[in-house]
Tab-separated table of C-alpha atoms and ligand atoms in Angstrom:
chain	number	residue	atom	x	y	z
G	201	UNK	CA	17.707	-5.334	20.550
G	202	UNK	CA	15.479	-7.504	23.072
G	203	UNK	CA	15.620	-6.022	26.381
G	204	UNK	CA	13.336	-6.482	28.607
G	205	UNK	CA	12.019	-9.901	30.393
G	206	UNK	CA	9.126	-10.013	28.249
G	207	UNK	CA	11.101	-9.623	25.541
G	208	UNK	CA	13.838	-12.421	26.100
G	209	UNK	CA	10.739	-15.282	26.139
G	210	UNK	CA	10.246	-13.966	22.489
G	211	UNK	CA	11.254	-15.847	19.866
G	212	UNK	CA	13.430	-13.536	17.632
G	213	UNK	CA	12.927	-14.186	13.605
G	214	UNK	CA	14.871	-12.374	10.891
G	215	UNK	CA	12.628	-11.411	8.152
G	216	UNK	CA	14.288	-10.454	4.562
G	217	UNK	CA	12.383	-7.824	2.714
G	218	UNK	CA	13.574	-8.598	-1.113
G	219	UNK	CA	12.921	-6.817	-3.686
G	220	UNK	CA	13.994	-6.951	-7.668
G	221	UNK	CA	15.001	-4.289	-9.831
G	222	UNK	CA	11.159	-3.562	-10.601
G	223	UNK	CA	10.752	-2.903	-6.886
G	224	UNK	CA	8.788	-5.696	-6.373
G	225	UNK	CA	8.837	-8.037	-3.621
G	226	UNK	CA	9.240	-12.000	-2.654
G	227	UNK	CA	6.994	-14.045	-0.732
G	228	UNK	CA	7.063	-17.366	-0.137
G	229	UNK	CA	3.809	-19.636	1.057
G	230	UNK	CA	3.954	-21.123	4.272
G	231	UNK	CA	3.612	-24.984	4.018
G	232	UNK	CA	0.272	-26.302	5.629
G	233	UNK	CA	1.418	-27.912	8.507
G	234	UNK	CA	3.203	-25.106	9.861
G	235	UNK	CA	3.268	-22.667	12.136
G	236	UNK	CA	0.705	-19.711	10.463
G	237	UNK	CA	0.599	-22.418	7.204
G	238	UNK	CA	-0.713	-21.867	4.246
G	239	UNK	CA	-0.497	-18.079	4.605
G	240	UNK	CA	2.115	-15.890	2.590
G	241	UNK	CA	5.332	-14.644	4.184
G	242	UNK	CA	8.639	-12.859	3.280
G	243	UNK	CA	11.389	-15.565	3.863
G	244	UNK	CA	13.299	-15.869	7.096
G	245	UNK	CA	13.380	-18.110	9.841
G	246	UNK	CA	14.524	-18.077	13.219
G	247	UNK	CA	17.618	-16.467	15.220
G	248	UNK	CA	19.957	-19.217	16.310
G	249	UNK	CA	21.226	-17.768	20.138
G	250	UNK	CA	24.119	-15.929	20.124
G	251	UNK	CA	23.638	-15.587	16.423
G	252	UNK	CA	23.184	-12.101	14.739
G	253	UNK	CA	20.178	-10.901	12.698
G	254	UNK	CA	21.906	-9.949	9.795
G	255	UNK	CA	23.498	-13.999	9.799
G	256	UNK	CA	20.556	-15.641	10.760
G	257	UNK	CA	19.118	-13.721	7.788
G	258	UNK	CA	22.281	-14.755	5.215
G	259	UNK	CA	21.935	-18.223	6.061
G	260	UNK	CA	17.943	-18.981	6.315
G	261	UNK	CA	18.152	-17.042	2.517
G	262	UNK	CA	20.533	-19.300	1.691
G	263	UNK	CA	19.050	-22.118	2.996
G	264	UNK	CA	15.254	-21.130	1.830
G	265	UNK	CA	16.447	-19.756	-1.099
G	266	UNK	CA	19.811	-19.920	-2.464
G	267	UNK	CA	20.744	-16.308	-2.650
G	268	UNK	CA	23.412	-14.603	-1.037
G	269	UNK	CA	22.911	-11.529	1.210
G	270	UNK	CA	24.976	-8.894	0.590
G	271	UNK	CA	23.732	-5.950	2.697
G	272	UNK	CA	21.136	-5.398	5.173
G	273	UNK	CA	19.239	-2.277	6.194
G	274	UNK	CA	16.595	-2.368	8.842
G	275	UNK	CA	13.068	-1.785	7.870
G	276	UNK	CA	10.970	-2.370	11.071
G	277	UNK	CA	10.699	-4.585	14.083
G	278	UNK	CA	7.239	-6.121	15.137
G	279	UNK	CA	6.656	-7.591	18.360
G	280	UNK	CA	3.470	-9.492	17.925
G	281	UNK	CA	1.695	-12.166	20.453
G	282	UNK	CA	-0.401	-15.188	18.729
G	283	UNK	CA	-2.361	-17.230	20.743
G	284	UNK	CA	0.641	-19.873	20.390
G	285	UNK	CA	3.745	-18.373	20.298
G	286	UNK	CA	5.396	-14.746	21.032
G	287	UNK	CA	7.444	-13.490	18.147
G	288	UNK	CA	9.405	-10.215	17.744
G	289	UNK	CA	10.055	-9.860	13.871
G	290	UNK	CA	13.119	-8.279	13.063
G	291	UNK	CA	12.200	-7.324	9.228
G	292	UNK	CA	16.052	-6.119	7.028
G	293	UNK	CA	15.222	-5.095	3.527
G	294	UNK	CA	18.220	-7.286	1.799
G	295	UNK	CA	20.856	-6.736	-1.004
G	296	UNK	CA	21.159	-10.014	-2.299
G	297	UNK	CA	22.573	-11.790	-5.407
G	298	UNK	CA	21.806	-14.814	-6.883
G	299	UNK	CA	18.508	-16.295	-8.659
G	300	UNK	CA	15.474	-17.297	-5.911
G	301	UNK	CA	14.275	-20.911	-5.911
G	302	UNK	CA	12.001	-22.597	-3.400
G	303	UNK	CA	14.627	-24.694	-1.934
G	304	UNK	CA	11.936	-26.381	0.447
G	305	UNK	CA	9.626	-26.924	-2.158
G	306	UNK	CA	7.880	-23.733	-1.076
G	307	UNK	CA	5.914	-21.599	-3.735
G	308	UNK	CA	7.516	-18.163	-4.356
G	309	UNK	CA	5.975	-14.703	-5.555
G	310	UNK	CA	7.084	-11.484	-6.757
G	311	UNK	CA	4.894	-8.794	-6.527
G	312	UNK	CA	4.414	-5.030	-6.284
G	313	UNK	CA	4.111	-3.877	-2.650
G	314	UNK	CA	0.612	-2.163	-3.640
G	315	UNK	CA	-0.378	-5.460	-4.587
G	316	UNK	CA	0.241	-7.079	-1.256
G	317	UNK	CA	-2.932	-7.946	0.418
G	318	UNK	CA	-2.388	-8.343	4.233
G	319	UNK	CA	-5.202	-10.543	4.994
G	320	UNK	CA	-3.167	-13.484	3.177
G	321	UNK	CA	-0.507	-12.960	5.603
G	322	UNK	CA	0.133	-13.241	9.192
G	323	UNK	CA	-1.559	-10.733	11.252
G	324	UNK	CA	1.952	-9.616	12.668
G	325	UNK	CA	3.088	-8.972	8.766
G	326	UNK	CA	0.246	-6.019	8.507
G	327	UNK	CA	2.385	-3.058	9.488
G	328	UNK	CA	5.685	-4.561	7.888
G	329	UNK	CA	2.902	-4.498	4.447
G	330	UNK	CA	1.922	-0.698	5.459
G	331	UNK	CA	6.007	-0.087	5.984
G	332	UNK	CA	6.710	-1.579	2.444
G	333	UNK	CA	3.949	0.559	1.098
G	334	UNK	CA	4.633	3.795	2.555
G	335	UNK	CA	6.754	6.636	1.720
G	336	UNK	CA	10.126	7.740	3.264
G	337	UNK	CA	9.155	11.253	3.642
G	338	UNK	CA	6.027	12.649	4.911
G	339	UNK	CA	5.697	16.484	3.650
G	340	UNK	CA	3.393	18.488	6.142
G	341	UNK	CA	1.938	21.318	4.401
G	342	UNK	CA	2.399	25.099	5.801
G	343	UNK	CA	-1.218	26.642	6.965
G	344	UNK	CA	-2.580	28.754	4.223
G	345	UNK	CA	-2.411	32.432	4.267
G	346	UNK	CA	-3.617	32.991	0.108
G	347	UNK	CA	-4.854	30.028	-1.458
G	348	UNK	CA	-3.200	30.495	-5.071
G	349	UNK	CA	0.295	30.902	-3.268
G	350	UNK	CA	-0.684	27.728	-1.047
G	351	UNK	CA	-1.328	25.441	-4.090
G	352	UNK	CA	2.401	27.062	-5.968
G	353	UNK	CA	4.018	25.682	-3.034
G	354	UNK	CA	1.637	22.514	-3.451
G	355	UNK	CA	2.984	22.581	-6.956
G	356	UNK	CA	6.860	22.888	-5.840
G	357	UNK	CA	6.159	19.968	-3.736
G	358	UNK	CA	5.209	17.296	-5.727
G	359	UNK	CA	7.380	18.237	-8.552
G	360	UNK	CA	10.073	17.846	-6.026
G	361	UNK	CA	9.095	14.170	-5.404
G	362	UNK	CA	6.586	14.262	-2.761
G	363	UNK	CA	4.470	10.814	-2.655
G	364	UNK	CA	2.304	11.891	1.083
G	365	UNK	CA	1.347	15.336	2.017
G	366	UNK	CA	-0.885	16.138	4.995
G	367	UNK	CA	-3.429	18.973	4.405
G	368	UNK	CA	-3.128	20.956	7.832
G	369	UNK	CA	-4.625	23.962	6.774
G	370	UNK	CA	-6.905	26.191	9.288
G	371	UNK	CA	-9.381	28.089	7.400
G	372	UNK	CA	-13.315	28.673	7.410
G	373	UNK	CA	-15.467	25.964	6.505
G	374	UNK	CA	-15.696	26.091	3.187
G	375	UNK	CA	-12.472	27.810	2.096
G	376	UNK	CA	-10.965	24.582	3.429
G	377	UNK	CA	-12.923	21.936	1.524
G	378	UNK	CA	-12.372	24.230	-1.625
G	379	UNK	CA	-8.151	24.142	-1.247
G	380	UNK	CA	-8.680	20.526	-0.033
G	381	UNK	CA	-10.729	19.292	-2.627
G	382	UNK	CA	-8.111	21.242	-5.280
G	383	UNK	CA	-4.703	19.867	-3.259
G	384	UNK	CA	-6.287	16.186	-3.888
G	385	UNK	CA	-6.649	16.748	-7.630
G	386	UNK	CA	-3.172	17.927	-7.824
G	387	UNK	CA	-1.685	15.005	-5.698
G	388	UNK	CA	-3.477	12.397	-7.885
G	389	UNK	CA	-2.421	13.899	-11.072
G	390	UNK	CA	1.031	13.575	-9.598
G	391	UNK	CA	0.585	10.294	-7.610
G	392	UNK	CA	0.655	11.547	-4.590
G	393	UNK	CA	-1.643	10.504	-1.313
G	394	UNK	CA	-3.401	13.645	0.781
G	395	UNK	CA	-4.383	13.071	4.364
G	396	UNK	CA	-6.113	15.298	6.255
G	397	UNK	CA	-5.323	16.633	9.720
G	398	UNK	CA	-9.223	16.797	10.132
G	399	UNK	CA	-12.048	14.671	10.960
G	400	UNK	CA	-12.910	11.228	9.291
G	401	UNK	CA	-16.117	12.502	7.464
G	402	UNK	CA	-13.926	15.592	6.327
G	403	UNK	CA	-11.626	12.840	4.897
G	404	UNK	CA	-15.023	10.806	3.509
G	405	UNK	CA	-16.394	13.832	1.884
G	406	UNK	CA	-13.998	15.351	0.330
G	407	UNK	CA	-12.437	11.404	-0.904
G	408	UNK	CA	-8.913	11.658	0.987
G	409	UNK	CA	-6.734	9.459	1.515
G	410	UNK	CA	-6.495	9.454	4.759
G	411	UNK	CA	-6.726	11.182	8.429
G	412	UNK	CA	-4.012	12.343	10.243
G	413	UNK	CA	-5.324	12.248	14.242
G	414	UNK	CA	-3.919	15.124	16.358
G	415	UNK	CA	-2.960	13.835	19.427
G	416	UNK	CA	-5.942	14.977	21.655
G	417	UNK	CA	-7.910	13.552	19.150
G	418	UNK	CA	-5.994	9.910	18.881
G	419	UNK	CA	-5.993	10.059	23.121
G	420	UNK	CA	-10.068	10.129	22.729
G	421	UNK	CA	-10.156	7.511	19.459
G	422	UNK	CA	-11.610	4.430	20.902
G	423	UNK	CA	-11.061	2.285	17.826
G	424	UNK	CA	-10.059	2.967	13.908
G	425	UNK	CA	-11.671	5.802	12.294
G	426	UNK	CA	-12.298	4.450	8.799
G	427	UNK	CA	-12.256	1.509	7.016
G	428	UNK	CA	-9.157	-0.171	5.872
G	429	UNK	CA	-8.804	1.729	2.400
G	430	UNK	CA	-8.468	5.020	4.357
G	431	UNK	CA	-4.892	5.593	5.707
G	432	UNK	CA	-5.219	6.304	9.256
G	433	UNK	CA	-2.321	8.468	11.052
G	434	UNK	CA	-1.370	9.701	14.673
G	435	UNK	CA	0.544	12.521	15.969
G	436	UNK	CA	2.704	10.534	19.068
G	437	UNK	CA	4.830	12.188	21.702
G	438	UNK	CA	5.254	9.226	24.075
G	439	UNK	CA	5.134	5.552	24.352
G	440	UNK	CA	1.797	5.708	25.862
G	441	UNK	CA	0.614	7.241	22.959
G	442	UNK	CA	2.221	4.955	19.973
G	443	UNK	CA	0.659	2.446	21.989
G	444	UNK	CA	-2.782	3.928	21.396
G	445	UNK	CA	-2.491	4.474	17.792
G	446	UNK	CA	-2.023	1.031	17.526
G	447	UNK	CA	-4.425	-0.158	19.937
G	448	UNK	CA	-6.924	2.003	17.725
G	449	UNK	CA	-5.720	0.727	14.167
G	450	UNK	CA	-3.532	3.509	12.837
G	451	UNK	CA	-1.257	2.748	9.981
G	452	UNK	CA	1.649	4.522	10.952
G	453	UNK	CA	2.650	7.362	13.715
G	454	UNK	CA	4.464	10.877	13.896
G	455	UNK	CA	6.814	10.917	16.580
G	456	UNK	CA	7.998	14.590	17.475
G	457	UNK	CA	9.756	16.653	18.338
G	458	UNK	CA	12.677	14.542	17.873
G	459	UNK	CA	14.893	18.258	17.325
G	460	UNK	CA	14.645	21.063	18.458
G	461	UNK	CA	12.133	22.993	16.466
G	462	UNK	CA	11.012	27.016	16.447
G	463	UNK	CA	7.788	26.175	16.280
G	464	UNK	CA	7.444	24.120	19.674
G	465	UNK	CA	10.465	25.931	21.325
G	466	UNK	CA	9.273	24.593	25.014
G	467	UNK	CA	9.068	21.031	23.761
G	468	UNK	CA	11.718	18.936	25.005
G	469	UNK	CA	13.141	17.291	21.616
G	470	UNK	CA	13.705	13.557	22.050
G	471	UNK	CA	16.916	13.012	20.346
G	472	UNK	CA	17.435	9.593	18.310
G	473	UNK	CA	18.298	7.753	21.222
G	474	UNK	CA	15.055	7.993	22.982
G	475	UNK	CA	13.436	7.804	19.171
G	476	UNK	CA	14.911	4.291	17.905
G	477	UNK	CA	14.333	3.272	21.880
G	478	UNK	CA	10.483	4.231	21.423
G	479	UNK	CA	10.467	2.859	18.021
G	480	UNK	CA	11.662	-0.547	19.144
G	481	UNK	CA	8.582	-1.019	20.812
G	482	UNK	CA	6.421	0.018	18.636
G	483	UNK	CA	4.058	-2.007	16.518
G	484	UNK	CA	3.323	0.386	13.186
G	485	UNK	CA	5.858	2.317	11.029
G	486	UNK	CA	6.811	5.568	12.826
G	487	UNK	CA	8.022	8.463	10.920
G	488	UNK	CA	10.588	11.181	13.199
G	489	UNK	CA	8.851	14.488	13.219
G	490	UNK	CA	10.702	18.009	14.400
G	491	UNK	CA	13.544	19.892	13.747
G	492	UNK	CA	14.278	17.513	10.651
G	493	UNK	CA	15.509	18.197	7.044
G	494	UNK	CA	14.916	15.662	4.297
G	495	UNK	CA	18.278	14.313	4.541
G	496	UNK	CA	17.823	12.965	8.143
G	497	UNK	CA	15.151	10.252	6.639
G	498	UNK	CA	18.457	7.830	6.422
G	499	UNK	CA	18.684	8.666	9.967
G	500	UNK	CA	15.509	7.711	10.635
G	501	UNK	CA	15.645	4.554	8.908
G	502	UNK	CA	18.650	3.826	10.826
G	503	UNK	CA	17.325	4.393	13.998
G	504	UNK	CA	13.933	2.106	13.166
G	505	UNK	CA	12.043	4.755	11.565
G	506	UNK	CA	9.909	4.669	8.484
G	507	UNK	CA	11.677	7.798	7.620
G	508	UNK	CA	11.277	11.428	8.099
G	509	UNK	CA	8.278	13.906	7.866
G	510	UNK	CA	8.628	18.134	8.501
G	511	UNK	CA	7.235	20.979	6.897
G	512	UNK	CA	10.157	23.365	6.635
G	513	UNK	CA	12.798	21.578	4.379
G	514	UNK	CA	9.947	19.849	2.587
G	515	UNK	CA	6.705	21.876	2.138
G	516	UNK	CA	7.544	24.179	-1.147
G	517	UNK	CA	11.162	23.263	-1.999
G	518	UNK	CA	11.780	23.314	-5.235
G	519	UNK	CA	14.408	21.112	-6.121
G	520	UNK	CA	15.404	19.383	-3.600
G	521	UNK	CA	14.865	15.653	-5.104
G	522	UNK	CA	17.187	15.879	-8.269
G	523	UNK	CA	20.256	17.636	-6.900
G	524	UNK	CA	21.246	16.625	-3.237
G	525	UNK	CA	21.157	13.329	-1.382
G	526	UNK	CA	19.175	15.164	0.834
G	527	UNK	CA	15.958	15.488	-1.163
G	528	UNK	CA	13.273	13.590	-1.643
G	529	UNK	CA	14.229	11.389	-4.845
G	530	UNK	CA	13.988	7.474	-4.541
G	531	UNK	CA	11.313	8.401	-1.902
G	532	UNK	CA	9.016	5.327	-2.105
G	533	UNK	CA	9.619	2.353	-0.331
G	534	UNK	CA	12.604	1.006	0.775
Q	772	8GT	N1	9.817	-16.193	7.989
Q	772	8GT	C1	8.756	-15.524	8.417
Q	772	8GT	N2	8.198	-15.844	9.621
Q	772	8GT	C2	7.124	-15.141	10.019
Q	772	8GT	C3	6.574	-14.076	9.213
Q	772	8GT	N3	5.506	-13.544	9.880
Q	772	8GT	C4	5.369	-14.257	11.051
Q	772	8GT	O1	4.515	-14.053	11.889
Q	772	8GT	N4	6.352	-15.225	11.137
Q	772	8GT	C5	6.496	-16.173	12.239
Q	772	8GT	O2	7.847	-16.255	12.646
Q	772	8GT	C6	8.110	-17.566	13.155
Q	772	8GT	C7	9.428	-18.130	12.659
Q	772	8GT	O3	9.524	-18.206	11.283
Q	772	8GT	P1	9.889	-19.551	10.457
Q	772	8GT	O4	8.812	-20.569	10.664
Q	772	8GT	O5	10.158	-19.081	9.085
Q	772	8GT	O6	11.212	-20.111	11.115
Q	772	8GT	P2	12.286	-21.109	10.422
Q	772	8GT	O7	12.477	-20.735	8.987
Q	772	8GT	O8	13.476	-21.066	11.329
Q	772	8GT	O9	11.532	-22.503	10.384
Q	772	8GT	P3	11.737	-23.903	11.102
Q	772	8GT	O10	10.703	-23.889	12.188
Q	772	8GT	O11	11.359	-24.885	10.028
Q	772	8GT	O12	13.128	-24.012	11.572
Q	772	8GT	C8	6.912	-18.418	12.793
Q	772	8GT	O13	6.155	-18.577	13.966
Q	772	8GT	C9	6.145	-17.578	11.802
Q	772	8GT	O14	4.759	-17.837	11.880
Q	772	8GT	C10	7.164	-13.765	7.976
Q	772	8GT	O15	6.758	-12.866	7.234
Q	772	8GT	N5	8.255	-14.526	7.623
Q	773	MG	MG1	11.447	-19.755	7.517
């Protein structure tokens, strides 16, 4: 993947994302005298040149480890500058087999991606944490016409498998707060998350999860909106702007329109190409937006995504997790 000039004085690292059959993930501590020591990691280790990701990853496993890599699939790459050294992080989530030791003497750790606290690791692992921890689909909800048909279709939603839904609802004042404050009881009773494509103290007030920044309102954010227990989330439609919603301390982006779509017919869709190009250089987990049915989250993934996020396909489908690969079942994480 490294391309440019800045990027060939990187220093590529393959980073195995492993997980057991309670979802929950390795890390390994860093020894003291090294390079980010005593901090937490997910194993890996440099790429040899002219060696591949996927075998630098099989044989630092094997050498950190003892397991044996069976599969890869990418999860997300991180290009991250430290006062000392320039890394890009090329993170796999890994089918392995075998039984995990600390070959190195290194202690290991399995735990529950909820449970992984970033400040323990190094400041380029935040968004691969955020990544681990977020969804593969991100349901956008339809605007609201009647309320009690609005919250069916909430309804149909979550029991479809929904884990994130964004409130994007344009009503007055207080009709809004009303549905909002409603919508949030019925995604916690299902485990669900509710941003709000609103304003921070909307999200404060009515105890969100998070804000979802329109793009005029991410171009004019001059630095994160709300503290780190909030999700914070950005509309993107160039570079420029994925740029910003990191600069600013968003968790994750919506890149769009990566399809055609009827309801921006002028907009010029992307295509993946462009999307896993933008992606690359990205620095947070970046959900494909547009034109998209559930199905095309593998693509996403694929192409460097987090996954895939639309309203039509998504918002009030009712069974769309337990029948067809192309619902929403399996959703969380990797
Ligand atoms: N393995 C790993 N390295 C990481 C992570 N996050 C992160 O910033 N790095 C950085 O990536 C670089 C290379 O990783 P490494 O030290 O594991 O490399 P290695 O296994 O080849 O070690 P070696 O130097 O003993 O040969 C280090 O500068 C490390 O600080 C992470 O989660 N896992
Ligand atoms: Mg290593």
């Amino acid at each position: 993947m490294p391309s440019t000039a800045a990027d060939r004085t990187r220093l590529s690292v393959a980073v195995g994302v492993i997980r057991d059959h309670r979802g929950r993930v390795l890390i390994s501590r860093r020894a003291a005298h090294r390079h980010q020591g005593e901090r937490w990691e997910f194993p890996g280790g440099k790429v040899d040149a002219g060696e591949s990701v996927e075998a630098a990853l099989a044989r630092e496993l094997d050498e950190e480890l003892g397991i044996q890599v069976l599969d890869t699939e990418p999860l997300i790459e991180i290009a991250h500058d430290y006062a000392d050294r320039r890394v890009r992080l090329q993170v796999r989530a890994v089918e392995w087999r075998g039984t995990p030791t600390g070959r190195e003497g290194q202690p290991l750790h399995w735990l529950a991606p909820e449970a992984l606290e970033p400040a323990e690791f190094p400041v380029a692992n935040r968004p691969i944490i955020t990544a681990l921890q977020l969804p593969r689909h991100y349901v956008i909800s339809r605007d609201c016409d009647d309320p009690a048909e609005w919250l069916m279709a909430l309804d149909r939603t979550l029991a479809a498998g929904a884990t994130m839904i964004a409130f994007r609802v344009r009503l007055d004042a207080a009709a809004r707060r009303a549905l909002a404050r409603e919508a949030l009881a019925r995604c916690r009773a299902a485990g669900a998350s509710l941003m709000i494509n609103g304003t921070a103290a909307e999200v404060r007030e009515i105890g969100a999860a998070g804000l979802h920044m329109n793009a005029a309102q991410l171009a004019a954010c001059p630095s994160r909106p709300l503290p780190a227990d909030y999700r914070v989330a950005a509309s993107c439609h160039s570079p420029e702007a994925l740029r910003q919603a990191a600069a600013c301390g968003a968790d994750f982006a919506v890149l769009s329109p990566v399809q055609p779509t009827a309801s921006h017919p002028d907009a010029a869709p992307l295509g993946w190409d462009t999307f896993a190009q933008w992606v690359a250089d990205a620095t947070l987990p970046v959900y494909a937006l547009g034109g998209l049915q559930p199905g095309d989250a593998a693509i996403a993934r694929a192409r460097g995504g987090q996954g895939a996020a639309g309203i039509s396909g998504w918002w009030g489908q009712a069974s769309a997790s337990s029948s067809s690969p192309s619902g929403m079942a399996g959703s969380p994480g990797i």
